Short mmCIF file of C-alpha atoms in Angstrom, two decimals:
data_model
loop_
_atom_site.label_atom_id
_atom_site.label_comp_id
_atom_site.label_asym_id
_atom_site.label_seq_id
_atom_site.Cartn_x
_atom_site.Cartn_y
_atom_site.Cartn_z
CA UNK L 12 12.23 112.19 42.70
CA UNK L 13 10.69 111.09 46.00
CA UNK L 14 12.47 112.52 49.03
CA UNK L 15 13.14 110.91 52.40
CA UNK L 16 10.50 111.85 54.97
CA UNK L 17 9.69 111.28 58.66
CA UNK L 18 13.31 110.95 59.82
CA UNK L 19 13.67 110.52 63.60
CA UNK L 20 17.37 111.42 63.87
CA UNK L 21 20.50 112.49 62.02
CA UNK L 22 23.90 111.53 63.31
CA UNK L 23 27.45 111.45 61.99
CA UNK L 24 30.35 113.37 60.55
CA UNK L 25 30.78 114.52 56.95
CA UNK L 26 32.98 116.83 54.88
CA UNK L 27 31.05 119.16 52.61
CA UNK L 28 32.35 119.90 49.10
CA UNK L 29 34.85 122.66 48.48
CA UNK L 30 33.72 126.27 48.64
CA UNK L 31 32.14 127.27 45.34
CA UNK L 32 33.24 130.91 45.48
CA UNK L 33 36.85 129.99 46.25
CA UNK L 34 36.83 127.22 43.63
CA UNK L 35 35.75 129.65 40.89
CA UNK L 36 38.38 132.17 41.89
CA UNK L 37 41.19 129.62 42.14
CA UNK L 38 40.67 128.72 38.48
CA UNK L 39 40.52 132.38 37.45
CA UNK L 40 43.60 133.44 39.40
CA UNK L 41 45.51 130.33 38.37
CA UNK L 42 44.77 131.06 34.72
CA UNK L 43 45.81 134.72 34.99
CA UNK L 44 48.98 134.02 36.98
CA UNK L 45 52.37 133.25 35.50
CA UNK L 46 53.51 129.70 36.17
CA UNK L 47 51.79 126.64 37.58
CA UNK L 48 48.94 126.61 40.10
CA UNK L 49 47.71 123.50 41.88
CA UNK L 50 44.26 123.47 43.49
CA UNK L 51 43.21 120.79 45.99
CA UNK L 52 39.69 119.94 47.24
CA UNK L 53 38.08 122.00 44.49
CA UNK L 54 34.31 121.75 44.06
CA UNK L 55 33.52 119.75 40.94
CA UNK L 56 29.96 121.02 40.63
CA UNK L 57 28.53 122.15 37.31
CA UNK L 58 29.08 125.88 37.93
CA UNK L 59 32.79 125.46 38.66
CA UNK L 60 33.20 123.07 35.73
CA UNK L 61 31.73 125.80 33.51
CA UNK L 62 34.44 128.23 34.66
CA UNK L 63 37.10 125.59 34.07
CA UNK L 64 35.91 124.93 30.52
CA UNK L 65 35.69 128.64 29.69
CA UNK L 66 39.36 129.14 30.52
CA UNK L 67 40.29 126.08 28.48
CA UNK L 68 38.41 127.72 25.60
CA UNK L 69 40.50 130.85 26.24
CA UNK L 70 43.71 128.91 25.72
CA UNK L 71 44.62 127.87 29.29
CA UNK L 72 45.89 124.34 29.91
CA UNK L 73 43.96 122.86 32.84
CA UNK L 74 44.32 119.25 33.97
CA UNK L 75 42.15 117.55 36.58
CA UNK L 76 43.62 114.28 37.83
CA UNK L 77 45.09 112.60 40.91
CA UNK L 78 42.87 114.70 43.18
CA UNK L 79 44.23 118.05 42.07
CA UNK L 80 43.51 120.61 39.37
CA UNK L 81 46.72 121.82 37.73
CA UNK L 82 46.61 125.11 35.83
CA UNK L 83 49.37 126.37 33.54
CA UNK L 84 48.83 130.10 33.91
CA UNK L 85 49.22 132.35 30.89
CA UNK L 86 49.44 135.71 32.67
CA UNK L 87 47.05 138.64 32.39
CA UNK L 88 48.10 139.22 28.77
CA UNK L 89 48.07 135.58 27.66
CA UNK L 90 44.42 134.70 27.06
CA UNK L 91 43.56 133.81 23.45
CA UNK L 92 40.45 134.51 21.41
CA UNK L 93 38.08 131.53 21.72
CA UNK L 94 36.97 129.62 18.65
CA UNK L 95 33.35 129.58 19.83
CA UNK L 96 30.95 131.36 22.16
CA UNK L 97 31.72 130.85 25.85
CA UNK L 98 29.15 128.71 27.69
CA UNK L 99 28.64 129.85 31.29
CA UNK L 100 25.96 127.24 32.05
CA UNK L 101 23.94 128.28 35.10
CA UNK L 102 26.75 130.29 36.68
CA UNK L 103 26.23 133.96 37.42
CA UNK L 104 29.63 134.02 39.12
CA UNK L 105 31.30 132.81 35.92
CA UNK L 106 29.75 135.30 33.52
CA UNK L 107 30.15 138.32 35.79
CA UNK L 108 33.70 137.69 36.98
CA UNK L 109 34.93 136.63 33.55
CA UNK L 110 33.46 139.81 32.05
CA UNK L 111 35.92 141.68 34.27
CA UNK L 112 38.75 139.35 33.28
CA UNK L 113 38.09 139.87 29.56
CA UNK L 114 37.86 143.66 29.92
CA UNK L 115 41.59 143.99 29.24
CA UNK L 116 41.76 141.73 26.18
CA UNK L 117 41.70 142.90 22.56
CA UNK L 118 39.38 140.29 21.05
CA UNK L 119 35.63 139.81 20.79
CA UNK L 120 33.68 137.14 22.64
CA UNK L 121 30.09 136.10 23.14
CA UNK L 122 29.05 134.68 26.52
CA UNK L 123 25.81 132.78 27.02
CA UNK L 124 24.16 130.49 29.56
CA UNK L 125 21.15 128.32 30.21
CA UNK L 126 17.54 129.51 30.41
CA UNK L 127 17.91 130.57 34.05
CA UNK L 128 21.11 132.55 33.52
CA UNK L 129 19.56 134.23 30.48
CA UNK L 130 17.04 135.89 32.81
CA UNK L 131 19.63 137.34 35.21
CA UNK L 132 20.53 141.05 34.80
CA UNK L 133 24.12 141.84 33.84
CA UNK L 134 23.79 145.63 33.73
CA UNK L 135 25.27 145.82 37.21
CA UNK L 136 28.56 144.66 35.60
CA UNK L 137 28.23 146.06 32.08
CA UNK L 138 27.61 149.67 33.19
CA UNK L 139 30.89 150.13 35.13
CA UNK L 140 32.88 148.15 32.55
CA UNK L 141 31.62 150.50 29.84
CA UNK L 142 32.99 153.39 31.90
CA UNK L 143 36.39 151.68 31.70
CA UNK L 144 36.27 151.57 27.91
CA UNK L 145 34.88 148.07 27.35
CA UNK L 146 32.36 147.45 24.58
CA UNK L 147 29.82 145.13 26.25
CA UNK L 148 26.10 144.67 25.72
CA UNK L 149 23.32 142.15 26.19
CA UNK L 150 19.60 141.87 25.57
CA UNK L 151 17.10 144.55 26.69
CA UNK L 152 17.98 147.50 28.91
CA UNK L 153 19.08 145.11 31.72
CA UNK L 154 21.74 143.49 29.50
CA UNK L 155 20.47 139.94 29.87
CA UNK L 156 22.74 137.22 28.43
CA UNK L 157 23.99 136.45 25.90
CA UNK L 158 26.59 139.19 26.27
CA UNK L 159 28.81 140.46 23.49
CA UNK L 160 32.13 141.85 24.76
CA UNK L 161 35.18 143.44 23.17
CA UNK L 162 37.84 144.48 25.62
CA UNK L 163 40.61 147.02 25.24
CA UNK L 164 44.33 147.09 25.99
CA UNK L 165 43.85 150.74 26.99
CA UNK L 166 41.54 149.98 29.90
CA UNK L 167 40.81 153.07 31.98
CA UNK L 168 40.87 152.99 35.79
CA UNK L 169 37.56 153.67 37.51
CA UNK L 170 36.19 155.33 40.64
CA UNK L 171 32.91 153.53 41.26
CA UNK L 172 30.38 153.26 44.08
CA UNK L 173 28.43 150.02 43.85
CA UNK L 174 24.65 150.69 43.94
CA UNK L 175 24.09 147.17 45.33
CA UNK L 176 25.96 144.88 47.70
CA UNK L 177 27.46 142.32 45.31
CA UNK L 178 30.69 140.35 45.62
CA UNK L 179 30.36 139.37 41.97
CA UNK L 180 30.31 142.97 40.72
CA UNK L 181 33.10 143.97 43.09
CA UNK L 182 35.22 141.04 41.91
CA UNK L 183 34.60 141.76 38.23
CA UNK L 184 35.82 145.32 38.74
CA UNK L 185 38.88 144.16 40.67
CA UNK L 186 39.84 141.82 37.80
CA UNK L 187 39.39 144.69 35.35
CA UNK L 188 41.32 147.12 37.57
CA UNK L 189 44.29 144.74 37.66
CA UNK L 190 44.66 145.37 33.91
CA UNK L 191 43.93 149.11 33.85
CA UNK L 192 46.66 151.76 33.72
CA UNK L 193 46.32 153.74 36.93
CA UNK L 194 44.50 153.63 40.24
CA UNK L 195 40.95 152.32 40.56
CA UNK L 196 38.76 152.89 43.61
CA UNK L 197 35.77 150.62 44.25
CA UNK L 198 33.39 151.49 47.08
CA UNK L 199 30.99 148.82 48.33
CA UNK L 200 27.45 149.52 49.48
CA UNK L 201 27.94 146.89 52.19
CA UNK L 202 30.97 144.70 52.85
CA UNK L 203 30.59 141.44 50.91
CA UNK L 204 32.56 138.19 50.80
CA UNK L 205 36.25 138.98 50.34
CA UNK L 206 37.60 135.85 48.67
CA UNK L 207 38.82 137.82 45.65
CA UNK L 208 40.80 140.23 47.84
CA UNK L 209 42.30 137.38 49.89
CA UNK L 210 43.26 135.33 46.86
CA UNK L 211 44.69 138.32 44.99
CA UNK L 212 47.18 138.78 47.81
CA UNK L 213 47.94 135.03 47.87
CA UNK L 214 48.85 135.19 44.16
CA UNK L 215 51.25 138.09 44.74
CA UNK L 216 48.93 140.92 43.82
CA UNK L 217 48.29 144.04 45.84
CA UNK L 218 45.29 146.09 46.88
CA UNK L 219 44.29 148.12 49.91
CA UNK L 220 41.01 147.80 51.78
CA UNK L 221 39.77 150.55 54.08
CA UNK L 222 36.29 149.63 55.29
CA UNK L 223 34.12 149.61 52.17
CA UNK L 224 36.80 151.32 50.01
CA UNK L 225 39.03 149.12 47.84
CA UNK L 226 41.99 150.62 45.96
CA UNK L 227 43.74 148.76 43.14
CA UNK L 228 46.77 150.02 41.20
CA UNK L 229 47.19 148.52 37.74
CA UNK L 230 48.57 146.89 35.82
CA UNK L 231 49.86 144.02 37.96
CA UNK L 232 51.40 140.56 37.56
CA UNK L 233 50.42 137.42 39.44
CA UNK L 234 52.39 134.25 40.26
CA UNK L 235 51.15 130.66 40.42
CA UNK L 236 50.34 129.21 43.85
CA UNK L 237 49.07 126.15 45.69
CA UNK L 238 45.47 126.53 46.85
CA UNK L 239 43.61 124.27 49.29
CA UNK L 240 39.87 124.95 49.11
CA UNK L 241 37.97 124.73 52.43
CA UNK L 242 34.48 123.27 52.63
CA UNK L 243 31.64 125.53 51.49
CA UNK L 244 29.68 127.06 54.37
CA UNK L 245 26.76 127.59 51.97
CA UNK L 246 26.61 123.80 51.50
CA UNK L 247 27.24 123.17 55.19
CA UNK L 248 24.26 125.42 56.01
CA UNK L 249 21.81 122.72 54.90
CA UNK L 250 23.25 120.23 57.39
CA UNK L 251 23.52 122.85 60.13
CA UNK L 252 19.80 123.51 59.81
CA UNK L 253 18.98 119.80 59.50
CA UNK L 254 20.90 119.04 62.68
CA UNK L 255 19.03 121.79 64.54
CA UNK L 256 15.48 120.89 63.48
CA UNK L 257 15.41 117.08 63.05
CA UNK L 258 14.75 115.38 66.42
CA UNK L 259 17.53 113.58 68.30
CA UNK L 260 20.28 114.83 65.99
CA UNK L 261 23.98 115.58 66.25
CA UNK L 262 25.81 116.55 63.06
CA UNK L 263 29.55 117.20 62.74
CA UNK L 264 30.88 119.08 59.70
CA UNK L 265 34.64 119.07 59.19
CA UNK L 266 36.85 121.59 57.36
CA UNK L 267 34.14 124.21 56.80
CA UNK L 268 35.26 127.63 55.62
CA UNK L 269 34.56 130.32 58.23
CA UNK L 270 35.75 133.42 56.40
CA UNK L 271 34.39 136.34 58.40
CA UNK L 272 32.43 137.68 55.43
CA UNK L 273 30.50 134.40 55.11
CA UNK L 274 29.55 133.47 58.68
CA UNK L 275 26.17 135.20 58.93
CA UNK L 276 24.49 131.79 59.21
CA UNK L 277 26.47 131.13 62.41
CA UNK L 278 25.38 134.47 63.86
CA UNK L 279 21.74 133.67 63.05
CA UNK L 280 21.86 130.20 64.60
CA UNK L 281 23.33 131.56 67.81
CA UNK L 282 20.85 134.44 67.96
CA UNK L 283 17.99 131.92 67.59
CA UNK L 284 19.34 129.85 70.48
CA UNK L 285 20.73 126.99 68.41
CA UNK L 286 23.34 124.64 69.88
CA UNK L 287 26.44 125.15 67.72
CA UNK L 288 30.07 124.47 68.61
CA UNK L 289 33.14 125.60 66.66
CA UNK L 290 36.36 123.58 67.11
CA UNK L 291 39.61 122.76 65.26
CA UNK L 292 39.92 126.32 63.98
CA UNK L 293 42.63 126.93 61.36
CA UNK L 294 43.25 130.71 61.19
CA UNK L 295 45.32 130.48 58.00
CA UNK L 296 42.86 128.38 55.99
CA UNK L 297 39.94 130.12 57.75
CA UNK L 298 38.28 126.76 58.39
CA UNK L 299 36.90 124.82 61.38
CA UNK L 300 34.75 121.91 62.51
CA UNK L 301 31.11 122.85 63.17
CA UNK L 302 28.87 120.69 65.38
CA UNK L 303 25.13 121.21 65.87
CA UNK L 304 22.48 119.45 67.94
CA UNK L 305 18.69 119.50 67.96
CA UNK L 306 17.60 122.80 69.54
CA UNK L 307 14.62 124.86 70.64
CA UNK L 308 14.73 127.97 68.45
CA UNK L 309 13.41 131.51 68.81
CA UNK L 310 12.33 134.15 66.28
CA UNK L 311 14.81 136.66 64.85
CA UNK L 312 14.95 139.71 62.58
CA UNK L 313 17.52 139.52 59.78
CA UNK L 314 18.52 142.56 57.72
CA UNK L 315 21.03 145.33 57.04
CA UNK L 316 24.74 144.57 56.91
CA UNK L 317 24.10 140.93 57.87
CA UNK L 318 22.39 140.15 54.54
CA UNK L 319 25.53 140.05 52.31
CA UNK L 320 27.11 137.63 54.82
CA UNK L 321 24.34 135.05 54.33
CA UNK L 322 22.57 135.90 51.07
CA UNK L 323 22.97 132.36 49.68
CA UNK L 324 21.86 130.78 52.95
CA UNK L 325 18.54 132.63 53.18
CA UNK L 326 16.45 129.82 51.59
CA UNK L 327 17.54 127.31 54.24
CA UNK L 328 17.32 129.98 56.96
CA UNK L 329 13.68 130.46 55.91
CA UNK L 330 13.09 126.76 56.64
CA UNK L 331 14.89 127.13 59.97
CA UNK L 332 12.56 129.99 60.86
CA UNK L 333 9.48 127.83 60.20
CA UNK L 334 10.62 125.67 63.13
CA UNK L 335 11.26 128.56 65.54
CA UNK L 336 8.84 130.01 68.07
CA UNK L 337 7.39 133.33 66.92
CA UNK L 338 7.56 135.42 63.76
CA UNK L 339 10.86 135.83 61.93
CA UNK L 340 11.38 138.75 59.54
CA UNK L 341 13.92 138.81 56.68
CA UNK L 342 14.38 142.24 55.07
CA UNK L 343 16.85 144.18 52.87
CA UNK L 344 17.26 141.06 50.71
CA UNK L 345 16.02 142.32 47.31
CA UNK L 346 19.03 140.55 45.76
CA UNK L 347 17.19 137.25 46.25
CA UNK L 348 14.92 138.19 43.36
CA UNK L 349 17.74 137.97 40.78
CA UNK L 350 19.39 134.72 41.82
CA UNK L 351 18.86 131.47 39.86
CA UNK L 352 15.17 132.09 40.59
CA UNK L 353 13.21 134.78 42.41
CA UNK L 354 14.13 133.12 45.68
CA UNK L 355 11.74 135.22 47.73
CA UNK L 356 8.72 133.93 45.83
CA UNK L 357 9.99 130.42 45.10
CA UNK L 358 11.03 129.75 48.71
CA UNK L 359 7.67 130.99 49.99
CA UNK L 360 5.72 128.94 47.44
CA UNK L 361 7.71 125.77 48.11
CA UNK L 362 7.49 125.88 51.90
CA UNK L 363 3.90 127.15 51.95
CA UNK L 364 2.90 124.18 49.79
CA UNK L 365 4.32 121.98 52.56
CA UNK L 366 2.34 123.70 55.33
CA UNK L 367 4.50 126.68 56.30
CA UNK L 368 3.13 130.21 56.65
CA UNK L 369 5.44 132.60 54.78
CA UNK L 370 4.44 135.99 53.41
CA UNK L 371 6.71 137.33 50.65
CA UNK L 372 7.57 141.04 50.84
CA UNK L 373 9.29 143.40 48.43
CA UNK L 374 12.68 142.78 50.06
CA UNK L 375 12.31 139.54 51.99
CA UNK L 376 9.70 137.51 53.84
CA UNK L 377 7.74 137.18 57.07
CA UNK L 378 7.83 133.65 58.47
CA UNK L 379 5.43 132.36 61.10
CA UNK L 380 6.63 129.56 63.36
CA UNK L 381 6.24 126.88 64.46
CA UNK L 382 4.94 125.01 61.40
CA UNK L 383 3.94 121.38 60.97
CA UNK L 384 4.97 120.30 57.47
CA UNK L 385 3.21 117.85 55.17
CA UNK L 386 3.76 116.25 51.78
CA UNK L 387 3.71 118.23 48.54
CA UNK L 388 5.15 118.40 45.04
CA UNK L 389 7.90 121.01 44.69
CA UNK L 390 9.77 122.19 41.60
CA UNK L 391 13.34 123.50 41.91
CA UNK L 392 12.91 125.58 38.72
CA UNK L 393 16.57 124.72 38.13
CA UNK L 394 17.71 126.31 41.44
CA UNK L 395 20.07 124.05 43.42
CA UNK L 396 19.40 125.75 46.76
CA UNK L 397 15.64 125.31 46.42
CA UNK L 398 16.23 121.60 45.82
CA UNK L 399 18.42 121.12 48.89
CA UNK L 400 16.13 123.22 51.08
CA UNK L 401 13.18 121.04 50.07
CA UNK L 402 15.10 117.84 50.78
CA UNK L 403 15.86 119.05 54.33
CA UNK L 404 12.25 120.19 54.84
CA UNK L 405 11.04 116.75 53.76
CA UNK L 406 12.88 115.13 56.68
CA UNK L 407 10.27 116.69 59.01
CA UNK L 408 7.24 115.50 57.02
CA UNK L 409 5.23 112.75 58.74
CA UNK L 410 2.09 113.08 56.60
CA UNK L 411 2.33 112.38 52.87
CA UNK L 412 5.14 112.23 50.34
CA UNK L 413 7.42 114.96 49.01
CA UNK L 414 8.10 114.83 45.30
CA UNK L 415 10.90 117.02 43.96
CA UNK L 416 10.88 117.95 40.28
CA UNK L 417 14.17 118.83 38.54
CA UNK L 418 16.22 117.50 41.45
CA UNK L 419 19.26 117.34 39.17
CA UNK L 420 19.72 121.08 39.77
CA UNK L 421 21.43 120.14 43.04
CA UNK L 422 24.46 118.97 41.01
CA UNK L 423 25.22 122.63 40.32
CA UNK L 424 26.91 122.94 43.71
CA UNK L 425 26.64 119.64 45.60
CA UNK L 426 26.82 116.46 43.48
CA UNK L 427 27.19 114.22 46.57
CA UNK L 428 24.30 115.78 48.52
CA UNK L 429 22.07 112.71 48.68
CA UNK L 430 25.00 110.42 49.52
CA UNK L 431 25.82 112.63 52.50
CA UNK L 432 22.17 112.64 53.52
CA UNK L 433 22.17 108.83 53.61
CA UNK L 434 25.33 108.89 55.74
CA UNK L 435 23.64 111.08 58.35
CA UNK L 436 20.33 109.16 58.29
CA UNK L 437 22.09 105.86 58.95
CA UNK L 438 24.67 107.27 61.37
#
C-alpha cells in the first residue's frame, strides 16, 4: 500500500487500543480462575484473538459481545484435551505462556504458528519446563515450533535463573509454578514487565517479589475478576514519536498504560529533550494521558537495565534517533534478533532504504542523525512494528513515495492504526 507522505502537522486526541500484554494475560487468568471474569477494552488484534481461540479449543467458554469479553473460568484443573492442534498464529506470547499453562495438564497437545512464529526459538521455555517434568519438544536443537507437549499432574517446583531477560519465559514459569507441588524460585536476569505478577494478585493468587527474585508456592486457586485493560504504551509509542518529529504537531493520547516496567520510552524521550507531559494519572489502573509536541532532540545511549522496559519500542525509537542531533547507540538488545523478524537488521534495512544512516551491531545499532528521508519500498516481513514504524517515517518524506508491502501485518496489534493516523492528520 502507498503511505501518506509530506505531512506538515499532526494534531488531535486519540485512545490507543488495549495493552496487548495485559489482554493476553486477562484471557489466560480468566480461563484458569474459578467463576466468571469480565474484560473491558481488550485488544482485538490477531495475536490476542489467537489466545482467545486456543482457550476455547481447551474447553473454556468465552463470549465477546456488548463491548466486553466474558470468560467462564474452569480452574487450573479444568482445561480439556483439544480436538485439534492449537494454532498460535503469529503470537510468541501465546505459545510461550500457554506452554507454562499446559505444564500441569495430563494430556498431549501440539502447538503451531505461522511461518514467522515457526522461526522463533522456544528452547528458552522448553528447557526449564523439562526440568519440572514436562515432556516438550520442537524442531532442531532450538525447539522451533511446532511444539509437542505432554504435561504432568506431578509437576515439580523449580529453582531457575533466567539466562535472558524475558517476561514471556518468566510468565510461563509462573503459570507452571502455580500448578507445581512446592515452592518455585525464579530469578530474572533483568527486571521485565510485571503484568503477570500484578494480575496474579488481582485474581487472588500469591507470590513474593524481592528485586529479581520471584517466589511462588503451589498449587494455588484463582477467582474470577473484572479487568479493565489500559491503552498499550507500545502502540502509543508510534504516536509519541510522530508527535515529536512531525513539524507543528501536538498529539494527546488518553488512557495509556504507564506500568513502571514499561515506561522506558518515556525515559528516552525525556533524556533526548522531547516535550512530553503526563496528566490524569490513575495509580490503580496505572494509566495516564500523554501529550507530546514537536521537539528538537539530542542523541542518547540506550542499554543495560533500560532495554527490557522498551524492547518492543526499539524500532520506533530507532526512527526517533534518526531525527536527533548526533549519534545514538542502542546496545544490549540481542533479543531483537528473535522477535517476529530480526528487528536489528530489518529496522536498519528499512530506514536506510529511506535515507537514514544506521549501522547494525551484534546487540543493537548505531544511528546517525539528523537524516533527511526519501521514498522507498519497504516490506514488513510480517512484522507489525516494522509496518507502523515505516508509516510514521513516511510522514517525513517530501521526495518520492513510500510503498509498504504486507501492510496487513499491522492488524496483529493495531487494527485501527490507519484510522487513527487519519484523525491526527486532519485534526
